[in-house]
mmCIF file of C-alpha atoms in Angstrom:
data_model
loop_
_atom_site.group_PDB
_atom_site.id
_atom_site.type_symbol
_atom_site.label_atom_id
_atom_site.label_comp_id
_atom_site.label_asym_id
_atom_site.label_seq_id
_atom_site.Cartn_x
_atom_site.Cartn_y
_atom_site.Cartn_z
ATOM 1 C CA MET A 32 67.141 129.575 132.176
ATOM 2 C CA PRO A 33 69.343 127.934 129.452
ATOM 3 C CA ALA A 34 68.171 124.402 127.686
ATOM 4 C CA ALA A 35 69.746 122.015 129.078
ATOM 5 C CA PRO A 36 72.393 120.601 126.301
ATOM 6 C CA HIS A 37 71.331 117.402 124.753
ATOM 7 C CA ARG A 38 72.423 113.988 126.481
ATOM 8 C CA SER A 39 73.829 113.072 123.256
ATOM 9 C CA SER A 40 75.830 116.268 123.088
ATOM 10 C CA ILE A 41 77.215 115.555 126.578
ATOM 11 C CA ARG A 42 78.092 111.742 125.675
ATOM 12 C CA LEU A 43 80.016 112.934 122.619
ATOM 13 C CA ALA A 44 81.793 115.479 124.587
ATOM 14 C CA ALA A 45 82.995 113.018 127.119
ATOM 15 C CA LEU A 46 84.224 110.476 124.981
ATOM 16 C CA LEU A 47 86.346 113.259 122.935
ATOM 17 C CA LEU A 48 87.730 114.099 126.362
ATOM 18 C CA ALA A 49 88.356 110.328 126.836
ATOM 19 C CA VAL A 50 90.356 110.365 123.419
ATOM 20 C CA VAL A 51 92.699 112.768 124.557
ATOM 21 C CA SER A 52 93.373 111.001 127.839
ATOM 22 C CA ALA A 53 93.613 107.468 125.849
ATOM 23 C CA GLY A 54 95.338 109.454 123.278
ATOM 24 C CA THR A 55 98.305 110.367 125.643
ATOM 25 C CA SER A 56 98.929 107.107 128.106
ATOM 26 C CA ALA A 57 99.070 105.294 124.215
ATOM 27 C CA GLN A 58 101.947 107.739 123.269
ATOM 28 C CA ASP A 59 104.417 104.936 124.370
ATOM 29 C CA ALA A 60 107.207 105.684 122.269
ATOM 30 C CA PRO A 61 107.465 108.102 119.468
ATOM 31 C CA ARG A 62 105.836 107.318 115.919
ATOM 32 C CA ALA A 63 107.088 107.956 112.616
ATOM 33 C CA ARG A 64 105.487 107.547 109.020
ATOM 34 C CA ALA A 65 107.086 105.176 106.578
ATOM 35 C CA ARG A 66 109.564 107.831 105.212
ATOM 36 C CA ASP A 67 110.953 109.147 107.848
ATOM 37 C CA LEU A 68 112.089 105.198 108.336
ATOM 38 C CA GLY A 69 113.672 105.269 105.029
ATOM 39 C CA VAL A 70 111.115 103.452 103.688
ATOM 40 C CA ALA A 71 109.748 105.093 100.136
ATOM 41 C CA PRO A 72 107.829 102.587 98.217
ATOM 42 C CA GLY A 73 108.223 103.192 93.946
ATOM 43 C CA ILE A 74 109.618 105.620 92.016
ATOM 44 C CA PHE A 75 106.957 108.688 91.762
ATOM 45 C CA ALA A 76 107.106 111.449 94.279
ATOM 46 C CA PRO A 77 104.200 111.974 97.054
ATOM 47 C CA GLY A 78 102.216 115.155 97.339
ATOM 48 C CA THR A 79 102.577 117.690 99.521
ATOM 49 C CA HIS A 80 101.063 116.311 102.326
ATOM 50 C CA ASN A 81 101.753 112.469 101.176
ATOM 51 C CA ALA A 82 97.934 111.936 101.941
ATOM 52 C CA ILE A 83 94.635 111.219 99.974
ATOM 53 C CA THR A 84 93.606 114.915 100.543
ATOM 54 C CA ASP A 85 96.738 116.331 97.813
ATOM 55 C CA VAL A 86 93.887 115.401 95.180
ATOM 56 C CA ALA A 87 92.022 118.660 95.681
ATOM 57 C CA GLY A 88 88.813 118.883 96.743
ATOM 58 C CA VAL A 89 88.769 115.753 99.015
ATOM 59 C CA ARG A 90 88.551 116.005 102.531
ATOM 60 C CA VAL A 91 88.692 113.822 105.636
ATOM 61 C CA GLY A 92 86.965 113.935 108.998
ATOM 62 C CA GLN A 93 87.279 111.780 111.919
ATOM 63 C CA VAL A 94 86.308 111.102 115.135
ATOM 64 C CA THR A 95 87.641 108.820 117.580
ATOM 65 C CA LEU A 96 85.613 106.976 120.650
ATOM 66 C CA VAL A 97 87.090 105.908 123.618
ATOM 67 C CA GLU A 98 84.867 105.199 126.675
ATOM 68 C CA GLY A 99 85.555 103.589 129.803
ATOM 69 C CA ASP A 100 87.382 100.367 129.471
ATOM 70 C CA THR A 101 85.273 99.116 126.264
ATOM 71 C CA VAL A 102 84.799 101.316 123.576
ATOM 72 C CA ARG A 103 87.643 101.826 121.199
ATOM 73 C CA THR A 104 86.392 102.361 117.966
ATOM 74 C CA GLY A 105 85.400 105.562 115.891
ATOM 75 C CA VAL A 106 84.415 106.976 112.295
ATOM 76 C CA THR A 107 86.598 108.065 109.146
ATOM 77 C CA ALA A 108 84.861 110.367 106.514
ATOM 78 C CA ILE A 109 86.023 110.912 102.888
ATOM 79 C CA LEU A 110 84.280 114.053 100.994
ATOM 80 C CA PRO A 111 85.115 113.840 97.512
ATOM 81 C CA HIS A 112 84.474 117.083 96.832
ATOM 82 C CA PRO A 113 83.183 120.277 98.710
ATOM 83 C CA GLY A 114 79.901 120.552 97.036
ATOM 84 C CA ASN A 115 76.983 117.947 96.828
ATOM 85 C CA PRO A 116 78.068 114.485 96.304
ATOM 86 C CA TYR A 117 74.473 113.769 95.148
ATOM 87 C CA ARG A 118 74.036 116.619 92.660
ATOM 88 C CA SER A 119 77.280 116.558 91.410
ATOM 89 C CA ARG A 120 78.540 112.940 91.259
ATOM 90 C CA VAL A 121 81.887 111.655 90.642
ATOM 91 C CA PRO A 122 82.527 108.252 88.778
ATOM 92 C CA ALA A 123 83.118 105.351 90.905
ATOM 93 C CA ALA A 124 84.256 101.553 90.894
ATOM 94 C CA VAL A 125 84.245 99.034 93.831
ATOM 95 C CA HIS A 126 86.706 95.827 93.929
ATOM 96 C CA VAL A 127 85.966 93.207 95.917
ATOM 97 C CA GLY A 128 89.302 91.075 96.743
ATOM 98 C CA ASN A 129 87.825 88.985 99.002
ATOM 99 C CA GLY A 130 84.542 89.814 100.250
ATOM 100 C CA PHE A 131 84.153 88.596 103.750
ATOM 101 C CA GLY A 132 82.774 91.987 104.774
ATOM 102 C CA LYS A 133 79.913 94.902 104.899
ATOM 103 C CA PHE A 134 80.310 97.549 102.150
ATOM 104 C CA ILE A 135 76.881 99.306 101.869
ATOM 105 C CA GLY A 136 76.035 100.744 98.852
ATOM 106 C CA SER A 137 78.648 98.815 96.716
ATOM 107 C CA THR A 138 76.688 97.252 94.428
ATOM 108 C CA GLN A 139 74.696 100.355 93.172
ATOM 109 C CA VAL A 140 78.055 101.880 92.954
ATOM 110 C CA ASN A 141 79.159 99.463 90.330
ATOM 111 C CA GLU A 142 75.996 98.845 88.531
ATOM 112 C CA LEU A 143 75.466 102.654 87.618
ATOM 113 C CA GLY A 144 79.876 103.507 88.114
ATOM 114 C CA GLU A 145 79.422 106.652 90.476
ATOM 115 C CA LEU A 146 79.570 107.851 93.795
ATOM 116 C CA GLU A 147 76.221 110.014 95.186
ATOM 117 C CA THR A 148 77.452 110.764 99.033
ATOM 118 C CA PRO A 149 80.525 110.661 100.972
ATOM 119 C CA ILE A 150 82.427 107.768 102.589
ATOM 120 C CA VAL A 151 81.984 106.407 105.601
ATOM 121 C CA LEU A 152 84.203 103.799 107.264
ATOM 122 C CA THR A 153 83.487 102.592 110.659
ATOM 123 C CA CYS A 154 83.285 99.283 112.787
ATOM 124 C CA THR A 155 81.192 95.832 111.202
ATOM 125 C CA LEU A 156 78.337 96.149 113.711
ATOM 126 C CA CYS A 157 78.040 100.124 113.303
ATOM 127 C CA VAL A 158 77.760 100.098 109.476
ATOM 128 C CA TRP A 159 73.763 100.037 109.384
ATOM 129 C CA LYS A 160 73.674 102.964 112.263
ATOM 130 C CA ALA A 161 76.522 104.863 110.198
ATOM 131 C CA ALA A 162 74.222 104.623 107.086
ATOM 132 C CA ASP A 163 70.985 105.608 108.572
ATOM 133 C CA ALA A 164 72.821 108.520 110.600
ATOM 134 C CA MET A 165 74.610 109.450 106.719
ATOM 135 C CA ALA A 166 71.549 109.616 105.091
ATOM 136 C CA ALA A 167 69.483 111.714 107.396
ATOM 137 C CA TRP A 168 72.700 113.730 106.999
ATOM 138 C CA MET A 169 72.256 113.775 103.310
ATOM 139 C CA LEU A 170 68.427 114.435 103.132
ATOM 140 C CA GLU A 171 68.770 117.653 105.271
ATOM 141 C CA ARG A 172 71.638 118.753 102.428
ATOM 142 C CA PRO A 173 70.235 121.863 100.141
ATOM 143 C CA ASP A 174 68.283 120.831 97.346
ATOM 144 C CA MET A 175 67.405 117.493 98.855
ATOM 145 C CA GLN A 176 63.633 118.055 99.723
ATOM 146 C CA GLN A 177 62.582 115.943 96.622
ATOM 147 C CA VAL A 178 65.166 113.064 96.989
ATOM 148 C CA ARG A 179 63.547 109.202 97.832
ATOM 149 C CA SER A 180 66.399 107.250 96.672
ATOM 150 C CA LEU A 181 69.873 107.701 98.435
ATOM 151 C CA ASN A 182 73.033 105.287 97.996
ATOM 152 C CA VAL A 183 75.048 105.659 101.348
ATOM 153 C CA VAL A 184 78.403 104.237 101.069
ATOM 154 C CA VAL A 185 79.730 102.828 104.503
ATOM 155 C CA GLY A 186 82.237 100.356 104.616
ATOM 156 C CA GLU A 187 83.826 98.546 108.164
ATOM 157 C CA THR A 188 86.013 96.164 109.566
ATOM 158 C CA ASN A 189 85.908 94.270 112.461
ATOM 159 C CA ASP A 190 87.589 95.938 115.647
ATOM 160 C CA GLY A 191 85.644 93.772 118.385
ATOM 161 C CA GLY A 192 89.169 92.614 119.933
ATOM 162 C CA LEU A 193 89.699 95.949 121.786
ATOM 163 C CA ASN A 194 86.256 97.442 121.061
ATOM 164 C CA ASP A 195 82.785 96.060 122.788
ATOM 165 C CA ILE A 196 81.593 96.215 119.074
ATOM 166 C CA ARG A 197 78.057 94.281 120.181
ATOM 167 C CA ALA A 198 77.332 97.726 122.171
ATOM 168 C CA ARG A 199 77.410 99.279 118.513
ATOM 169 C CA PRO A 200 78.680 102.437 120.376
ATOM 170 C CA VAL A 201 78.768 104.789 117.415
ATOM 171 C CA THR A 202 76.241 107.327 117.438
ATOM 172 C CA ALA A 203 74.729 109.627 114.876
ATOM 173 C CA GLN A 204 76.109 112.554 116.361
ATOM 174 C CA ALA A 205 79.269 111.138 115.529
ATOM 175 C CA VAL A 206 78.964 110.154 112.195
ATOM 176 C CA ARG A 207 77.560 113.772 111.969
ATOM 177 C CA ARG A 208 80.872 115.359 113.542
ATOM 178 C CA ALA A 209 83.030 113.503 111.178
ATOM 179 C CA LEU A 210 81.228 114.446 108.035
ATOM 180 C CA GLU A 211 81.063 118.039 109.180
ATOM 181 C CA THR A 212 84.253 118.398 110.632
ATOM 182 C CA ALA A 213 86.164 117.149 106.883
ATOM 183 C CA SER A 214 89.190 119.110 106.174
ATOM 184 C CA GLY A 215 91.931 119.121 103.562
ATOM 185 C CA GLY A 216 95.855 118.954 104.489
ATOM 186 C CA PRO A 217 97.372 116.529 106.546
ATOM 187 C CA VAL A 218 95.050 113.536 107.959
ATOM 188 C CA GLN A 219 95.573 112.157 111.173
ATOM 189 C CA GLU A 220 96.564 108.707 111.008
ATOM 190 C CA GLY A 221 97.161 105.499 113.554
ATOM 191 C CA SER A 222 94.961 104.881 116.290
ATOM 192 C CA VAL A 223 92.330 107.155 115.075
ATOM 193 C CA GLY A 224 88.868 107.410 113.907
ATOM 194 C CA ALA A 225 87.770 104.237 112.263
ATOM 195 C CA GLY A 226 91.569 102.726 113.083
ATOM 196 C CA THR A 227 90.873 103.164 116.511
ATOM 197 C CA GLY A 228 90.281 99.646 117.589
ATOM 198 C CA THR A 229 91.960 97.997 114.327
ATOM 199 C CA VAL A 230 94.754 95.209 114.514
ATOM 200 C CA ALA A 231 97.449 94.651 111.633
ATOM 201 C CA PHE A 232 99.978 91.517 111.621
ATOM 202 C CA GLY A 233 99.420 91.403 115.238
ATOM 203 C CA TRP A 234 100.215 94.816 115.637
ATOM 204 C CA LYS A 235 98.241 97.931 116.511
ATOM 205 C CA GLY A 236 96.734 98.973 112.960
ATOM 206 C CA GLY A 237 94.668 101.748 111.870
ATOM 207 C CA ILE A 238 94.142 104.815 109.397
ATOM 208 C CA GLY A 239 96.937 105.490 106.775
ATOM 209 C CA THR A 240 97.377 107.526 104.088
ATOM 210 C CA SER A 241 99.603 108.359 101.026
ATOM 211 C CA SER A 242 100.125 109.742 97.832
ATOM 212 C CA ARG A 243 101.614 109.864 94.369
ATOM 213 C CA ARG A 244 101.725 112.600 91.729
ATOM 214 C CA LEU A 245 102.616 111.844 88.561
ATOM 215 C CA PRO A 246 105.410 113.871 86.427
ATOM 216 C CA ALA A 247 104.111 116.364 83.925
ATOM 217 C CA SER A 248 105.317 114.146 81.171
ATOM 218 C CA LEU A 249 102.567 111.650 82.315
ATOM 219 C CA GLY A 250 99.730 113.801 82.855
ATOM 220 C CA GLY A 251 100.727 115.540 86.041
ATOM 221 C CA TRP A 252 97.759 113.517 87.713
ATOM 222 C CA THR A 253 97.700 113.108 91.563
ATOM 223 C CA VAL A 254 96.435 109.505 93.301
ATOM 224 C CA GLY A 255 95.824 109.793 97.093
ATOM 225 C CA VAL A 256 94.968 106.678 99.381
ATOM 226 C CA LEU A 257 93.550 106.349 102.783
ATOM 227 C CA VAL A 258 93.023 102.869 104.506
ATOM 228 C CA GLN A 259 91.525 101.212 107.532
ATOM 229 C CA ALA A 260 93.915 98.594 108.104
ATOM 230 C CA ASN A 261 92.818 95.871 110.450
ATOM 231 C CA PHE A 262 94.006 92.351 108.408
ATOM 232 C CA GLY A 263 96.620 89.899 108.880
ATOM 233 C CA GLY A 264 99.578 87.854 107.041
ATOM 234 C CA VAL A 265 103.631 87.782 107.120
ATOM 235 C CA LEU A 266 104.619 91.472 107.315
ATOM 236 C CA GLN A 267 107.119 92.563 104.808
ATOM 237 C CA VAL A 268 108.432 96.112 104.446
ATOM 238 C CA ALA A 269 110.075 97.028 100.981
ATOM 239 C CA GLY A 270 110.800 93.319 101.206
ATOM 240 C CA ALA A 271 112.430 93.248 104.456
ATOM 241 C CA PRO A 272 111.197 89.817 106.776
ATOM 242 C CA VAL A 273 110.002 92.494 109.639
ATOM 243 C CA GLY A 274 107.461 89.926 111.161
ATOM 244 C CA ARG A 275 109.022 87.123 110.830
ATOM 245 C CA GLU A 276 112.481 88.957 112.458
ATOM 246 C CA LEU A 277 109.920 90.339 115.305
ATOM 247 C CA ASP A 278 108.559 86.907 115.473
ATOM 248 C CA ARG A 279 105.084 87.581 115.175
ATOM 249 C CA TYR A 280 103.202 86.402 111.499
ATOM 250 C CA ALA A 281 100.245 84.622 110.363
ATOM 251 C CA PHE A 282 100.627 80.524 110.541
ATOM 252 C CA GLN A 283 103.180 80.890 113.220
ATOM 253 C CA ASN A 284 101.893 78.279 115.504
ATOM 254 C CA ALA A 285 102.008 75.432 112.974
ATOM 255 C CA VAL A 286 105.313 76.387 111.291
ATOM 256 C CA ALA A 287 106.592 76.543 114.702
ATOM 257 C CA ALA A 288 105.044 73.625 116.303
ATOM 258 C CA SER A 289 107.271 71.328 114.902
ATOM 259 C CA THR A 290 110.407 72.876 116.605
ATOM 260 C CA ASP A 291 109.998 75.097 119.256
ATOM 261 C CA GLY A 292 105.811 74.680 120.103
ATOM 262 C CA PRO A 293 103.095 77.599 120.004
ATOM 263 C CA ARG A 294 104.745 81.147 119.989
ATOM 264 C CA GLY A 295 103.792 84.478 118.899
ATOM 265 C CA LEU A 296 100.817 86.595 119.323
ATOM 266 C CA ALA A 297 99.754 87.277 115.439
ATOM 267 C CA ASP A 298 96.711 86.276 114.271
ATOM 268 C CA ASP A 299 97.376 82.485 113.380
ATOM 269 C CA ARG A 300 94.882 82.718 110.032
ATOM 270 C CA GLY A 301 95.653 85.754 108.921
ATOM 271 C CA ASP A 302 92.531 87.158 109.298
ATOM 272 C CA GLY A 303 91.019 90.724 109.148
ATOM 273 C CA SER A 304 90.010 93.041 106.960
ATOM 274 C CA ILE A 305 91.053 96.466 105.166
ATOM 275 C CA ILE A 306 88.922 99.029 103.522
ATOM 276 C CA ILE A 307 91.137 100.564 100.495
ATOM 277 C CA VAL A 308 89.993 104.382 99.145
ATOM 278 C CA ILE A 309 91.425 105.524 95.780
ATOM 279 C CA ALA A 310 91.073 109.300 95.080
ATOM 280 C CA THR A 311 92.474 110.798 91.639
ATOM 281 C CA ASP A 312 92.084 113.972 89.614
ATOM 282 C CA ALA A 313 92.881 111.897 86.476
ATOM 283 C CA PRO A 314 89.825 111.888 84.632
ATOM 284 C CA LEU A 315 88.683 108.238 84.516
ATOM 285 C CA GLY A 316 85.542 107.006 83.949
ATOM 286 C CA ASP A 317 84.252 104.132 85.901
ATOM 287 C CA ARG A 318 85.523 101.296 84.093
ATOM 288 C CA ASN A 319 88.888 102.391 84.383
ATOM 289 C CA LEU A 320 88.346 103.279 88.018
ATOM 290 C CA ARG A 321 87.614 99.521 88.334
ATOM 291 C CA ARG A 322 90.787 98.767 86.717
ATOM 292 C CA VAL A 323 92.778 101.102 88.997
ATOM 293 C CA ALA A 324 90.988 99.694 92.065
ATOM 294 C CA SER A 325 92.222 95.990 91.306
ATOM 295 C CA ARG A 326 95.842 97.292 90.944
ATOM 296 C CA ALA A 327 95.289 98.003 94.586
ATOM 297 C CA MET A 328 95.415 94.061 95.860
ATOM 298 C CA MET A 329 99.093 94.499 94.488
ATOM 299 C CA GLY A 330 100.117 97.387 97.045
ATOM 300 C CA LEU A 331 98.396 95.124 99.721
ATOM 301 C CA GLY A 332 100.249 92.141 98.759
ATOM 302 C CA ARG A 333 103.710 93.521 98.900
ATOM 303 C CA THR A 334 102.823 94.342 102.501
ATOM 304 C CA GLY A 335 102.749 90.520 103.398
ATOM 305 C CA SER A 336 98.825 90.025 102.802
ATOM 306 C CA SER A 337 97.470 86.741 101.148
ATOM 307 C CA ALA A 338 93.813 88.389 101.497
ATOM 308 C CA SER A 339 92.734 85.538 103.720
ATOM 309 C CA ASN A 340 89.598 83.596 104.149
ATOM 310 C CA GLY A 341 88.518 85.792 106.969
ATOM 311 C CA SER A 342 89.680 88.829 105.524
ATOM 312 C CA GLY A 343 87.337 91.466 103.811
ATOM 313 C CA ASP A 344 89.466 93.306 101.353
ATOM 314 C CA TYR A 345 87.407 96.257 99.569
ATOM 315 C CA VAL A 346 88.823 98.993 97.477
ATOM 316 C CA LEU A 347 86.533 101.746 96.244
ATOM 317 C CA ALA A 348 87.900 104.265 93.605
ATOM 318 C CA PHE A 349 87.241 107.681 92.402
ATOM 319 C CA SER A 350 87.825 110.640 90.082
ATOM 320 C CA THR A 351 87.580 114.560 91.371
ATOM 321 C CA ALA A 352 87.957 115.168 87.551
ATOM 322 C CA ASP A 353 85.412 117.830 86.350
ATOM 323 C CA SER A 354 85.195 116.598 82.891
ATOM 324 C CA VAL A 355 83.954 113.419 83.975
ATOM 325 C CA ARG A 356 81.494 114.897 86.821
ATOM 326 C CA ARG A 357 78.145 113.659 86.263
ATOM 327 C CA ALA A 358 74.892 116.176 87.156
ATOM 328 C CA PHE A 359 72.282 114.353 89.244
ATOM 329 C CA ASP A 360 69.253 114.985 86.674
ATOM 330 C CA ALA A 361 71.939 114.771 83.420
ATOM 331 C CA LEU A 362 69.794 113.172 80.518
ATOM 332 C CA ARG A 363 73.571 112.877 78.665
ATOM 333 C CA LEU A 364 76.836 112.441 79.884
ATOM 334 C CA ASP A 365 79.442 114.533 77.818
ATOM 335 C CA THR A 366 82.617 113.747 79.452
ATOM 336 C CA SER A 367 86.240 113.495 78.420
ATOM 337 C CA GLU A 368 88.383 110.572 80.074
ATOM 338 C CA LEU A 369 91.998 109.129 79.822
ATOM 339 C CA ALA A 370 92.808 106.013 77.126
ATOM 340 C CA ASN A 371 93.340 103.132 77.775
ATOM 341 C CA GLU A 372 96.861 103.331 76.838
ATOM 342 C CA GLN A 373 97.180 106.085 79.615
ATOM 343 C CA MET A 374 96.550 104.259 82.340
ATOM 344 C CA SER A 375 100.006 102.635 83.346
ATOM 345 C CA ALA A 376 101.305 105.045 85.249
ATOM 346 C CA VAL A 377 98.418 105.770 87.323
ATOM 347 C CA PHE A 378 97.779 101.779 88.268
ATOM 348 C CA GLN A 379 101.771 102.138 89.448
ATOM 349 C CA ALA A 380 100.921 105.244 91.443
ATOM 350 C CA SER A 381 97.935 103.196 92.891
ATOM 351 C CA VAL A 382 100.405 100.576 93.721
ATOM 352 C CA GLU A 383 102.778 102.749 95.293
ATOM 353 C CA ALA A 384 100.452 104.690 97.236
ATOM 354 C CA VAL A 385 98.772 101.761 98.783
ATOM 355 C CA GLU A 386 101.936 99.867 100.146
ATOM 356 C CA GLU A 387 102.779 103.320 101.543
ATOM 357 C CA ALA A 388 99.196 103.670 103.337
ATOM 358 C CA ILE A 389 99.474 100.679 104.954
ATOM 359 C CA TYR A 390 102.823 101.138 106.405
ATOM 360 C CA ASN A 391 101.968 105.033 108.097
ATOM 361 C CA ALA A 392 98.472 103.092 109.257
ATOM 362 C CA ILE A 393 100.825 100.515 111.390
ATOM 363 C CA PHE A 394 103.754 102.837 111.795
ATOM 364 C CA MET A 395 101.821 105.900 113.522
ATOM 365 C CA ALA A 396 99.693 103.320 115.481
ATOM 366 C CA THR A 397 99.729 103.769 119.261
ATOM 367 C CA THR A 398 99.387 100.918 121.866
ATOM 368 C CA ILE A 399 95.521 100.753 122.599
ATOM 369 C CA SER A 400 94.303 98.776 125.791
ATOM 370 C CA GLY A 401 90.553 98.015 125.769
ATOM 371 C CA ASN A 402 87.708 95.485 126.238
ATOM 372 C CA GLY A 403 90.236 93.199 128.170
ATOM 373 C CA GLU A 404 92.968 93.361 125.764
ATOM 374 C CA THR A 405 96.154 95.371 125.015
ATOM 375 C CA VAL A 406 97.850 95.307 121.535
ATOM 376 C CA GLU A 407 100.766 96.736 120.954
ATOM 377 C CA ALA A 408 102.014 99.484 118.393
ATOM 378 C CA ILE A 409 104.764 97.798 116.410
ATOM 379 C CA PRO A 410 108.527 98.768 117.681
ATOM 380 C CA LEU A 411 109.810 101.154 115.481
ATOM 381 C CA ASP A 412 113.534 101.066 116.615
ATOM 382 C CA ARG A 413 113.791 97.127 116.155
ATOM 383 C CA VAL A 414 112.049 97.883 112.758
ATOM 384 C CA ARG A 415 114.692 100.271 111.922
ATOM 385 C CA ASP A 416 117.105 98.172 112.704
ATOM 386 C CA ILE A 417 115.475 95.420 110.711
ATOM 387 C CA LEU A 418 115.571 97.424 107.566
ATOM 388 C CA ARG A 419 119.366 98.775 107.989
ATOM 389 C CA ARG A 420 120.269 94.994 108.024
ATOM 390 C CA HIS A 421 118.694 94.328 104.872
ATOM 391 C CA GLY A 422 119.916 97.074 103.121
ATOM 392 C CA ILE A 423 117.124 99.671 103.179
ATOM 393 C CA ALA A 424 118.478 103.411 103.324
ATOM 394 C CA PRO A 425 117.753 104.247 106.947
ATOM 395 C CA ALA A 426 115.984 108.276 107.637
ATOM 396 C CA LYS A 427 118.244 111.128 107.729
ATOM 397 C CA CYS A 428 118.181 111.029 111.802
ATOM 398 C CA ALA A 429 119.780 108.996 114.013
ATOM 399 C CA HIS A 430 116.960 107.638 115.924
ATOM 400 C CA VAL A 431 112.784 107.508 115.855
ATOM 401 C CA ALA A 432 112.324 110.356 118.291
ATOM 402 C CA GLN A 433 114.753 112.547 116.135
ATOM 403 C CA CYS A 434 112.982 111.616 112.641
ATOM 404 C CA THR A 435 109.594 112.868 114.235
ATOM 405 C CA THR A 436 110.736 116.208 115.133
ATOM 406 C CA LEU A 437 112.155 116.479 111.725
ATOM 407 C CA ARG A 438 108.937 115.094 110.003
ATOM 408 C CA MET A 439 106.964 117.796 112.415
ATOM 409 C CA LYS A 440 108.895 120.345 111.314
ATOM 410 C CA ARG A 441 108.947 119.959 107.744
ATOM 411 C CA SER A 442 105.094 120.163 108.003
ATOM 412 C CA GLY A 443 104.963 123.037 110.308
ATOM 413 C CA VAL A 444 103.969 121.509 112.934
ATOM 414 C CA SER A 445 105.474 122.250 116.671
ATOM 415 C CA PRO A 446 106.728 119.354 118.283
ATOM 416 C CA SER A 447 105.539 121.168 121.524
ATOM 417 C CA LEU A 448 101.817 120.777 120.276
ATOM 418 C CA ARG A 449 101.748 117.330 119.179
#
């Protein structure tokens, strides 16, 4: 008689089946990326997939957990290269825009200037479970038998509105699955993975990504960004006052009290959090990566965030370039990196990609109900009208549904498979 399946395997299978059902019901309107709405921040062109995976070797894995009426969370894993990140370490740095959060491993990353594990994103009360699961997974890798210290890196945002966060529903199996299924190519966005239960600017938030490729004259480097968006503020898109015109923005109740009384559904304090991960193939050491990470706050600010008191705004930047890679047992480092004078274009690309990744997280998110709450997806047709009124060029299609079809055709995906 064959052995009975492990209980955790059954539970994860049930969760994944629930994801399919929840995802279908949440598709209340076609979603579109920022560029499908005519929003293309900055001057540099995106990479092939307009995703963090445009940086060669970077892979992303995601597991979305939906269970019953209460669990709406997940895991997003980012792997810096195909090898063992402990034995072949990438330089890295963390910038803290506002430190109301839990970012496991960040102090050692900044102390030593390197990353020795993948990066995992999840919900606030699940960070320790996720860290334990990734540590176990890493210690099982080949050539890790003698390792006695491991700095796992896990970031979080609080999805406790849509998700029963106190149940701490993220399992070791979910973390392992995210790590083991990570791949290059297009990255799923919106209400998936660690973005399943997040909220941004009073609308459904989620996972978003974008990239920029510098011209050959500026080095030809690629910068890729992935965000877990769960923060507040006064949403603006390419300068257009979308939050105000949709009548949903931070401090709205206080501002409106003198005239119309309480109104709106956005968090009145603008609180929340965001994790921003920046990858680049530009050969950068940890000092200049810290400078890159700090510029992410400029991209965040362009979307309307003010990094409120209750916001955990963390940025991790790393370089995949072979010339700056560090062997775990090296006695000396013989690296070659860009000089300070070559950094400005990388800064510009990072700011642009962060801004667009945040828009993608919001525009691609779907309406989600859970834990007794419903958070609506931002209405893209109304956003499109606002953008048009403010002179932002519309996409080359008549409406959101057509934009989505064109986007899928350009990426080689059949609309019937959506």
